[in-house]
Amino acid sequence: MKMLLNKSDIKDFQTDGVVVLRGIFKDWIDLLNKGADFHLSNPSKSALIHKHEGSSGEFIEDFCNWERIKEYKDFVESSPLGSIAGQLMKSKSVQFFHDHFFYKEASSGVATPWHQDMPYYCVSGLQTVSFWIPLESRAQKVSLKCASGSHNLPKEIRPTSWADNESFYNDNDAFMNMPNLDNGDFDIKQWATEPGDVIAFNFKTVHGANANMLPGTSKTLSFRLVGDDVVYRKRPGRTSPNFPDIGQENGERLREDWFPTIWRK
């Protein structure tokens, strides 16, 4: 297997729950931009639009479009995405979980609040990775920010609806409140990025992003993947993205016809 990463990249990902990889997808950015432009003109029926009162711009997000958008499918199946994920997760196999598209208009005023992805998902396990891929140059202050080491918290963070901050599920005892991220307990990682860079983080890493108050628009793609130890977990309510007809039981490996294995060691 060709090593696309160095040992320090893998160590940082395992220790901090997040790592920045410079230029690793630079040869794929034109393809992803083409797909994202098509996506913006052809969102799915389940696309979400957020707008902050008093701001002119919108924040659009959309899930699970990789099979209908050729450029995304080509990237998932033909790029080194799976191999890189396997190396970071120290997994012998990699399943593709889902994709997520973000579009923030100029002066949208809508921040991505601090949150943890795992509680919103129908999976459990340690070998997980999300690739956050900005499609244009991103200043540090509007880039992704991650709380280093937060993937090791003793419980999952209580998931809430971003629209009204209400709890996503009724089972509050299974979750903990968001820790204080401003008291110095966590090193907040945030990097300026260029097209081709990727920030890779564990599903349990607490992360967020500031509102885009700059004059330009931003497009970001996230691709989520899982490794050997990840299994289906039934949540006490809808998940995001939601898979209501998945037909699986707790502890089962994710079904291959929905979540294909894209790489094996």
PDB file of C-alpha atoms in Angstrom:
ATOM      1  CA  MET A   1       0.000   0.000   0.000  1.00  0.00           C
ATOM      2  CA  LYS A   2       1.371   3.413  -0.926  1.00  0.00           C
ATOM      3  CA  MET A   3       1.686   5.611   2.162  1.00  0.00           C
ATOM      4  CA  LEU A   4       0.086   8.951   1.365  1.00  0.00           C
ATOM      5  CA  LEU A   5       0.591  10.214   4.906  1.00  0.00           C
ATOM      6  CA  ASN A   6       3.520  10.396   7.279  1.00  0.00           C
ATOM      7  CA  LYS A   7       3.572   8.910  10.768  1.00  0.00           C
ATOM      8  CA  SER A   8       3.037  12.299  12.434  1.00  0.00           C
ATOM      9  CA  ASP A   9      -0.227  12.840  10.495  1.00  0.00           C
ATOM     10  CA  ILE A  10      -1.579   9.540  11.771  1.00  0.00           C
ATOM     11  CA  LYS A  11      -0.334  10.193  15.322  1.00  0.00           C
ATOM     12  CA  ASP A  12      -1.932  13.661  15.389  1.00  0.00           C
ATOM     13  CA  PHE A  13      -5.237  12.251  14.155  1.00  0.00           C
ATOM     14  CA  GLN A  14      -5.218   9.494  16.768  1.00  0.00           C
ATOM     15  CA  THR A  15      -4.116  11.786  19.629  1.00  0.00           C
ATOM     16  CA  ASP A  16      -5.935  15.051  18.830  1.00  0.00           C
ATOM     17  CA  GLY A  17      -8.898  13.678  16.887  1.00  0.00           C
ATOM     18  CA  VAL A  18      -8.083  16.099  14.063  1.00  0.00           C
ATOM     19  CA  VAL A  19      -5.305  16.785  11.552  1.00  0.00           C
ATOM     20  CA  VAL A  20      -4.801  19.117   8.588  1.00  0.00           C
ATOM     21  CA  LEU A  21      -3.416  17.498   5.424  1.00  0.00           C
ATOM     22  CA  ARG A  22      -1.905  20.001   3.005  1.00  0.00           C
ATOM     23  CA  GLY A  23      -2.556  19.687  -0.728  1.00  0.00           C
ATOM     24  CA  ILE A  24      -3.540  16.042  -0.570  1.00  0.00           C
ATOM     25  CA  PHE A  25      -6.590  16.472  -2.851  1.00  0.00           C
ATOM     26  CA  LYS A  26      -5.267  19.298  -5.049  1.00  0.00           C
ATOM     27  CA  ASP A  27      -5.632  17.181  -8.198  1.00  0.00           C
ATOM     28  CA  TRP A  28      -9.348  16.658  -7.450  1.00  0.00           C
ATOM     29  CA  ILE A  29     -10.489  20.200  -6.691  1.00  0.00           C
ATOM     30  CA  ASP A  30     -11.581  21.081 -10.258  1.00  0.00           C
ATOM     31  CA  LEU A  31     -13.739  17.948 -10.373  1.00  0.00           C
ATOM     32  CA  LEU A  32     -15.265  18.642  -6.949  1.00  0.00           C
ATOM     33  CA  ASN A  33     -15.954  22.269  -7.889  1.00  0.00           C
ATOM     34  CA  LYS A  34     -17.770  21.114 -11.009  1.00  0.00           C
ATOM     35  CA  GLY A  35     -19.884  18.755  -8.907  1.00  0.00           C
ATOM     36  CA  ALA A  36     -20.578  21.413  -6.292  1.00  0.00           C
ATOM     37  CA  ASP A  37     -21.732  23.921  -8.939  1.00  0.00           C
ATOM     38  CA  PHE A  38     -24.138  21.326 -10.325  1.00  0.00           C
ATOM     39  CA  HIS A  39     -25.273  20.535  -6.788  1.00  0.00           C
ATOM     40  CA  LEU A  40     -25.986  24.171  -5.979  1.00  0.00           C
ATOM     41  CA  SER A  41     -28.230  24.417  -9.059  1.00  0.00           C
ATOM     42  CA  ASN A  42     -29.826  21.030  -8.361  1.00  0.00           C
ATOM     43  CA  PRO A  43     -30.225  20.531  -4.600  1.00  0.00           C
ATOM     44  CA  SER A  44     -32.018  17.488  -3.263  1.00  0.00           C
ATOM     45  CA  LYS A  45     -35.543  17.684  -1.868  1.00  0.00           C
ATOM     46  CA  SER A  46     -34.137  17.407   1.662  1.00  0.00           C
ATOM     47  CA  ALA A  47     -31.709  20.343   1.389  1.00  0.00           C
ATOM     48  CA  LEU A  48     -31.836  22.723   4.364  1.00  0.00           C
ATOM     49  CA  ILE A  49     -31.650  26.512   4.180  1.00  0.00           C
ATOM     50  CA  HIS A  50     -30.629  28.542   7.253  1.00  0.00           C
ATOM     51  CA  LYS A  51     -30.883  32.313   7.422  1.00  0.00           C
ATOM     52  CA  HIS A  52     -29.875  34.584  10.285  1.00  0.00           C
ATOM     53  CA  GLU A  53     -32.227  37.451  11.100  1.00  0.00           C
ATOM     54  CA  GLY A  54     -30.686  40.703   9.975  1.00  0.00           C
ATOM     55  CA  SER A  55     -28.282  39.075   7.501  1.00  0.00           C
ATOM     56  CA  SER A  56     -28.690  39.057   3.750  1.00  0.00           C
ATOM     57  CA  GLY A  57     -26.990  35.773   2.880  1.00  0.00           C
ATOM     58  CA  GLU A  58     -28.111  32.149   3.271  1.00  0.00           C
ATOM     59  CA  PHE A  59     -26.445  29.009   4.556  1.00  0.00           C
ATOM     60  CA  ILE A  60     -27.437  25.890   2.590  1.00  0.00           C
ATOM     61  CA  GLU A  61     -26.607  22.291   3.483  1.00  0.00           C
ATOM     62  CA  ASP A  62     -27.491  19.025   1.767  1.00  0.00           C
ATOM     63  CA  PHE A  63     -26.743  15.349   2.484  1.00  0.00           C
ATOM     64  CA  CYS A  64     -26.301  12.083   0.611  1.00  0.00           C
ATOM     65  CA  ASN A  65     -25.910  13.089  -3.021  1.00  0.00           C
ATOM     66  CA  TRP A  66     -22.765  11.207  -4.059  1.00  0.00           C
ATOM     67  CA  GLU A  67     -24.561   8.608  -6.162  1.00  0.00           C
ATOM     68  CA  ARG A  68     -26.532  11.147  -8.232  1.00  0.00           C
ATOM     69  CA  ILE A  69     -23.712  13.630  -8.811  1.00  0.00           C
ATOM     70  CA  LYS A  70     -21.129  12.084 -11.135  1.00  0.00           C
ATOM     71  CA  GLU A  71     -18.196  14.167  -9.920  1.00  0.00           C
ATOM     72  CA  TYR A  72     -18.775  13.204  -6.294  1.00  0.00           C
ATOM     73  CA  LYS A  73     -19.093   9.539  -7.260  1.00  0.00           C
ATOM     74  CA  ASP A  74     -15.855   9.690  -9.259  1.00  0.00           C
ATOM     75  CA  PHE A  75     -14.075  11.230  -6.279  1.00  0.00           C
ATOM     76  CA  VAL A  76     -15.371   8.623  -3.813  1.00  0.00           C
ATOM     77  CA  GLU A  77     -14.541   5.679  -6.060  1.00  0.00           C
ATOM     78  CA  SER A  78     -11.333   6.813  -7.792  1.00  0.00           C
ATOM     79  CA  SER A  79      -9.470   9.217  -5.471  1.00  0.00           C
ATOM     80  CA  PRO A  80      -7.189   8.127  -2.583  1.00  0.00           C
ATOM     81  CA  LEU A  81     -10.006   9.034  -0.152  1.00  0.00           C
ATOM     82  CA  GLY A  82     -10.447   5.455   1.083  1.00  0.00           C
ATOM     83  CA  SER A  83      -6.739   4.753   1.445  1.00  0.00           C
ATOM     84  CA  ILE A  84      -6.146   7.957   3.416  1.00  0.00           C
ATOM     85  CA  ALA A  85      -9.108   7.164   5.668  1.00  0.00           C
ATOM     86  CA  GLY A  86      -7.811   3.658   6.306  1.00  0.00           C
ATOM     87  CA  GLN A  87      -4.375   4.965   7.279  1.00  0.00           C
ATOM     88  CA  LEU A  88      -5.767   7.630   9.628  1.00  0.00           C
ATOM     89  CA  MET A  89      -8.222   5.244  11.318  1.00  0.00           C
ATOM     90  CA  LYS A  90      -5.742   2.327  11.399  1.00  0.00           C
ATOM     91  CA  SER A  91      -8.451   0.223   9.788  1.00  0.00           C
ATOM     92  CA  LYS A  92      -8.103  -2.698   7.384  1.00  0.00           C
ATOM     93  CA  SER A  93     -11.270  -1.689   5.487  1.00  0.00           C
ATOM     94  CA  VAL A  94     -13.208   1.511   4.820  1.00  0.00           C
ATOM     95  CA  GLN A  95     -16.926   1.942   4.171  1.00  0.00           C
ATOM     96  CA  PHE A  96     -18.331   5.127   2.689  1.00  0.00           C
ATOM     97  CA  PHE A  97     -20.971   6.561   5.049  1.00  0.00           C
ATOM     98  CA  HIS A  98     -22.259   9.770   3.442  1.00  0.00           C
ATOM     99  CA  ASP A  99     -21.455  13.159   1.937  1.00  0.00           C
ATOM    100  CA  HIS A 100     -22.475  16.629   3.141  1.00  0.00           C
ATOM    101  CA  PHE A 101     -22.441  19.867   1.107  1.00  0.00           C
ATOM    102  CA  PHE A 102     -22.229  23.334   2.703  1.00  0.00           C
ATOM    103  CA  TYR A 103     -22.726  26.641   0.915  1.00  0.00           C
ATOM    104  CA  LYS A 104     -22.462  29.942   2.784  1.00  0.00           C
ATOM    105  CA  GLU A 105     -23.321  33.130   0.971  1.00  0.00           C
ATOM    106  CA  ALA A 106     -21.475  36.362   1.658  1.00  0.00           C
ATOM    107  CA  SER A 107     -22.467  37.864   5.001  1.00  0.00           C
ATOM    108  CA  SER A 108     -24.721  34.917   5.817  1.00  0.00           C
ATOM    109  CA  GLY A 109     -24.334  35.609   9.527  1.00  0.00           C
ATOM    110  CA  VAL A 110     -24.994  31.928  10.284  1.00  0.00           C
ATOM    111  CA  ALA A 111     -22.363  30.216  12.388  1.00  0.00           C
ATOM    112  CA  THR A 112     -22.008  26.441  12.601  1.00  0.00           C
ATOM    113  CA  PRO A 113     -22.390  25.903  16.365  1.00  0.00           C
ATOM    114  CA  TRP A 114     -20.062  23.747  18.434  1.00  0.00           C
ATOM    115  CA  HIS A 115     -21.241  20.151  18.132  1.00  0.00           C
ATOM    116  CA  GLN A 116     -20.177  16.537  17.857  1.00  0.00           C
ATOM    117  CA  ASP A 117     -21.274  14.572  14.763  1.00  0.00           C
ATOM    118  CA  MET A 118     -21.508  11.094  16.262  1.00  0.00           C
ATOM    119  CA  PRO A 119     -24.719  11.602  18.324  1.00  0.00           C
ATOM    120  CA  TYR A 120     -26.605  12.596  15.166  1.00  0.00           C
ATOM    121  CA  TYR A 121     -25.565   9.397  13.350  1.00  0.00           C
ATOM    122  CA  CYS A 122     -26.896   5.835  13.360  1.00  0.00           C
ATOM    123  CA  VAL A 123     -23.480   4.340  14.097  1.00  0.00           C
ATOM    124  CA  SER A 124     -21.100   3.646  16.967  1.00  0.00           C
ATOM    125  CA  GLY A 125     -17.401   2.859  16.984  1.00  0.00           C
ATOM    126  CA  LEU A 126     -13.977   4.438  17.286  1.00  0.00           C
ATOM    127  CA  GLN A 127     -12.717   4.143  13.698  1.00  0.00           C
ATOM    128  CA  THR A 128     -14.410   7.103  12.032  1.00  0.00           C
ATOM    129  CA  VAL A 129     -13.238  10.038   9.939  1.00  0.00           C
ATOM    130  CA  SER A 130     -14.826  13.066   8.331  1.00  0.00           C
ATOM    131  CA  PHE A 131     -12.956  14.884   5.551  1.00  0.00           C
ATOM    132  CA  TRP A 132     -13.746  18.622   5.490  1.00  0.00           C
ATOM    133  CA  ILE A 133     -12.731  19.924   2.057  1.00  0.00           C
ATOM    134  CA  PRO A 134     -13.056  23.686   1.334  1.00  0.00           C
ATOM    135  CA  LEU A 135     -13.239  24.432  -2.376  1.00  0.00           C
ATOM    136  CA  GLU A 136     -11.684  27.906  -2.201  1.00  0.00           C
ATOM    137  CA  SER A 137      -9.062  29.633  -0.081  1.00  0.00           C
ATOM    138  CA  ARG A 138     -10.307  29.940   3.478  1.00  0.00           C
ATOM    139  CA  ALA A 139      -9.058  32.496   5.998  1.00  0.00           C
ATOM    140  CA  GLN A 140      -8.396  31.058   9.439  1.00  0.00           C
ATOM    141  CA  LYS A 141     -11.231  32.995  11.107  1.00  0.00           C
ATOM    142  CA  VAL A 142     -13.865  31.386   8.848  1.00  0.00           C
ATOM    143  CA  SER A 143     -12.249  27.945   8.712  1.00  0.00           C
ATOM    144  CA  LEU A 144     -13.290  24.873  10.676  1.00  0.00           C
ATOM    145  CA  LYS A 145     -12.328  24.883  14.352  1.00  0.00           C
ATOM    146  CA  CYS A 146     -11.896  21.701  16.385  1.00  0.00           C
ATOM    147  CA  ALA A 147     -11.385  21.011  20.096  1.00  0.00           C
ATOM    148  CA  SER A 148      -8.277  18.843  20.290  1.00  0.00           C
ATOM    149  CA  GLY A 149      -8.775  15.660  22.320  1.00  0.00           C
ATOM    150  CA  SER A 150     -12.548  16.065  22.615  1.00  0.00           C
ATOM    151  CA  HIS A 151     -13.041  12.711  20.863  1.00  0.00           C
ATOM    152  CA  ASN A 152     -12.015  11.142  24.189  1.00  0.00           C
ATOM    153  CA  LEU A 153     -14.815  12.687  26.273  1.00  0.00           C
ATOM    154  CA  PRO A 154     -16.550  10.106  28.540  1.00  0.00           C
ATOM    155  CA  LYS A 155     -19.998  10.578  26.960  1.00  0.00           C
ATOM    156  CA  GLU A 156     -21.381  11.847  23.687  1.00  0.00           C
ATOM    157  CA  ILE A 157     -22.456  15.500  23.599  1.00  0.00           C
ATOM    158  CA  ARG A 158     -26.211  16.065  23.719  1.00  0.00           C
ATOM    159  CA  PRO A 159     -27.311  16.686  20.109  1.00  0.00           C
ATOM    160  CA  THR A 160     -29.609  19.624  19.477  1.00  0.00           C
ATOM    161  CA  SER A 161     -31.476  21.116  16.551  1.00  0.00           C
ATOM    162  CA  TRP A 162     -29.507  24.035  15.144  1.00  0.00           C
ATOM    163  CA  ALA A 163     -32.753  25.848  14.355  1.00  0.00           C
ATOM    164  CA  ASP A 164     -34.108  26.045  17.935  1.00  0.00           C
ATOM    165  CA  ASN A 165     -31.471  24.400  20.189  1.00  0.00           C
ATOM    166  CA  GLU A 166     -33.976  21.768  21.329  1.00  0.00           C
ATOM    167  CA  SER A 167     -32.642  18.303  22.225  1.00  0.00           C
ATOM    168  CA  PHE A 168     -32.661  15.915  19.277  1.00  0.00           C
ATOM    169  CA  TYR A 169     -33.648  12.932  21.467  1.00  0.00           C
ATOM    170  CA  ASN A 170     -35.498  12.408  24.738  1.00  0.00           C
ATOM    171  CA  ASP A 171     -32.820  10.164  26.274  1.00  0.00           C
ATOM    172  CA  ASN A 172     -30.867  12.939  27.998  1.00  0.00           C
ATOM    173  CA  ASP A 173     -29.075  10.644  30.482  1.00  0.00           C
ATOM    174  CA  ALA A 174     -27.117   9.064  27.638  1.00  0.00           C
ATOM    175  CA  PHE A 175     -25.444  12.389  26.852  1.00  0.00           C
ATOM    176  CA  MET A 176     -23.401  15.118  28.506  1.00  0.00           C
ATOM    177  CA  ASN A 177     -23.674  18.875  28.096  1.00  0.00           C
ATOM    178  CA  MET A 178     -21.259  20.742  25.883  1.00  0.00           C
ATOM    179  CA  PRO A 179     -18.092  21.415  27.929  1.00  0.00           C
ATOM    180  CA  ASN A 180     -16.711  24.917  28.348  1.00  0.00           C
ATOM    181  CA  LEU A 181     -14.420  25.285  25.353  1.00  0.00           C
ATOM    182  CA  ASP A 182     -13.152  28.725  26.359  1.00  0.00           C
ATOM    183  CA  ASN A 183     -11.565  27.902  29.725  1.00  0.00           C
ATOM    184  CA  GLY A 184      -8.304  26.528  28.351  1.00  0.00           C
ATOM    185  CA  ASP A 185      -9.047  22.835  28.869  1.00  0.00           C
ATOM    186  CA  PHE A 186      -8.998  22.257  25.116  1.00  0.00           C
ATOM    187  CA  ASP A 187      -6.550  23.415  22.480  1.00  0.00           C
ATOM    188  CA  ILE A 188      -8.689  24.824  19.656  1.00  0.00           C
ATOM    189  CA  LYS A 189      -7.252  23.866  16.277  1.00  0.00           C
ATOM    190  CA  GLN A 190      -8.078  26.192  13.387  1.00  0.00           C
ATOM    191  CA  TRP A 191      -6.117  26.578  10.156  1.00  0.00           C
ATOM    192  CA  ALA A 192      -6.229  28.774   7.070  1.00  0.00           C
ATOM    193  CA  THR A 193      -6.625  26.446   4.079  1.00  0.00           C
ATOM    194  CA  GLU A 194      -6.076  26.423   0.334  1.00  0.00           C
ATOM    195  CA  PRO A 195      -7.903  24.317  -2.294  1.00  0.00           C
ATOM    196  CA  GLY A 196      -6.604  20.761  -2.004  1.00  0.00           C
ATOM    197  CA  ASP A 197      -6.130  20.924   1.761  1.00  0.00           C
ATOM    198  CA  VAL A 198      -8.371  18.805   3.967  1.00  0.00           C
ATOM    199  CA  ILE A 199      -9.127  18.810   7.671  1.00  0.00           C
ATOM    200  CA  ALA A 200      -9.777  15.250   8.832  1.00  0.00           C
ATOM    201  CA  PHE A 201     -11.469  14.631  12.175  1.00  0.00           C
ATOM    202  CA  ASN A 202     -13.097  11.890  14.215  1.00  0.00           C
ATOM    203  CA  PHE A 203     -16.924  11.795  14.394  1.00  0.00           C
ATOM    204  CA  LYS A 204     -16.585  12.429  18.159  1.00  0.00           C
ATOM    205  CA  THR A 205     -14.375  15.525  17.813  1.00  0.00           C
ATOM    206  CA  VAL A 206     -16.246  18.675  18.876  1.00  0.00           C
ATOM    207  CA  HIS A 207     -16.112  21.246  16.083  1.00  0.00           C
ATOM    208  CA  GLY A 208     -17.825  24.314  14.613  1.00  0.00           C
ATOM    209  CA  ALA A 209     -17.249  27.297  12.337  1.00  0.00           C
ATOM    210  CA  ASN A 210     -17.747  31.031  12.596  1.00  0.00           C
ATOM    211  CA  ALA A 211     -20.309  32.840  10.474  1.00  0.00           C
ATOM    212  CA  ASN A 212     -19.161  33.987   7.049  1.00  0.00           C
ATOM    213  CA  MET A 213     -19.063  37.767   7.428  1.00  0.00           C
ATOM    214  CA  LEU A 214     -16.662  38.140   4.504  1.00  0.00           C
ATOM    215  CA  PRO A 215     -17.713  39.405   1.047  1.00  0.00           C
ATOM    216  CA  GLY A 216     -17.156  36.079  -0.762  1.00  0.00           C
ATOM    217  CA  THR A 217     -19.193  32.878  -0.825  1.00  0.00           C
ATOM    218  CA  SER A 218     -17.857  29.561   0.442  1.00  0.00           C
ATOM    219  CA  LYS A 219     -18.445  25.980  -0.695  1.00  0.00           C
ATOM    220  CA  THR A 220     -17.347  23.020   1.390  1.00  0.00           C
ATOM    221  CA  LEU A 221     -17.732  19.287   0.900  1.00  0.00           C
ATOM    222  CA  SER A 222     -17.503  16.740   3.688  1.00  0.00           C
ATOM    223  CA  PHE A 223     -17.104  13.022   3.081  1.00  0.00           C
ATOM    224  CA  ARG A 224     -17.664  10.671   6.053  1.00  0.00           C
ATOM    225  CA  LEU A 225     -16.157   7.198   6.281  1.00  0.00           C
ATOM    226  CA  VAL A 226     -16.065   4.380   8.820  1.00  0.00           C
ATOM    227  CA  GLY A 227     -13.693   1.523   9.640  1.00  0.00           C
ATOM    228  CA  ASP A 228     -13.636  -2.013  10.947  1.00  0.00           C
ATOM    229  CA  ASP A 229     -15.177  -1.483  14.390  1.00  0.00           C
ATOM    230  CA  VAL A 230     -18.139   0.684  13.334  1.00  0.00           C
ATOM    231  CA  VAL A 231     -21.615  -0.868  13.604  1.00  0.00           C
ATOM    232  CA  TYR A 232     -25.228   0.207  13.314  1.00  0.00           C
ATOM    233  CA  ARG A 233     -26.741   1.923  16.363  1.00  0.00           C
ATOM    234  CA  LYS A 234     -30.447   2.602  16.662  1.00  0.00           C
ATOM    235  CA  ARG A 235     -31.062   6.073  18.064  1.00  0.00           C
ATOM    236  CA  PRO A 236     -34.178   7.101  20.036  1.00  0.00           C
ATOM    237  CA  GLY A 237     -35.425   9.279  17.174  1.00  0.00           C
ATOM    238  CA  ARG A 238     -34.503  10.499  13.703  1.00  0.00           C
ATOM    239  CA  THR A 239     -30.862  10.843  12.809  1.00  0.00           C
ATOM    240  CA  SER A 240     -29.177  13.405  10.554  1.00  0.00           C
ATOM    241  CA  PRO A 241     -28.911  12.300   7.859  1.00  0.00           C
ATOM    242  CA  ASN A 242     -31.873  10.039   8.418  1.00  0.00           C
ATOM    243  CA  PHE A 243     -32.073   6.472   7.088  1.00  0.00           C
ATOM    244  CA  PRO A 244     -35.620   5.420   8.103  1.00  0.00           C
ATOM    245  CA  ASP A 245     -35.726   2.285   5.924  1.00  0.00           C
ATOM    246  CA  ILE A 246     -32.270   0.957   6.776  1.00  0.00           C
ATOM    247  CA  GLY A 247     -33.691  -2.261   8.265  1.00  0.00           C
ATOM    248  CA  GLN A 248     -30.759  -3.012  10.577  1.00  0.00           C
ATOM    249  CA  GLU A 249     -30.308  -4.159  14.182  1.00  0.00           C
ATOM    250  CA  ASN A 250     -27.897  -2.821  16.794  1.00  0.00           C
ATOM    251  CA  GLY A 251     -24.377  -4.157  16.409  1.00  0.00           C
ATOM    252  CA  GLU A 252     -24.628  -5.125  12.747  1.00  0.00           C
ATOM    253  CA  ARG A 253     -22.023  -3.982  10.229  1.00  0.00           C
ATOM    254  CA  LEU A 254     -23.520  -1.338   7.958  1.00  0.00           C
ATOM    255  CA  ARG A 255     -25.210  -2.831   4.917  1.00  0.00           C
ATOM    256  CA  GLU A 256     -22.894  -2.886   1.916  1.00  0.00           C
ATOM    257  CA  ASP A 257     -25.559  -2.004  -0.646  1.00  0.00           C
ATOM    258  CA  TRP A 258     -26.079   1.377   1.027  1.00  0.00           C
ATOM    259  CA  PHE A 259     -22.596   1.958   2.465  1.00  0.00           C
ATOM    260  CA  PRO A 260     -20.082   0.309   0.112  1.00  0.00           C
ATOM    261  CA  THR A 261     -16.586  -0.734   1.076  1.00  0.00           C
ATOM    262  CA  ILE A 262     -14.337   1.529  -1.017  1.00  0.00           C
ATOM    263  CA  TRP A 263     -10.941   0.328   0.237  1.00  0.00           C
ATOM    264  CA  ARG A 264      -9.304  -2.737   1.769  1.00  0.00           C
ATOM    265  CA  LYS A 265      -5.739  -3.160   3.015  1.00  0.00           C
TER     266      LYS A 265
END
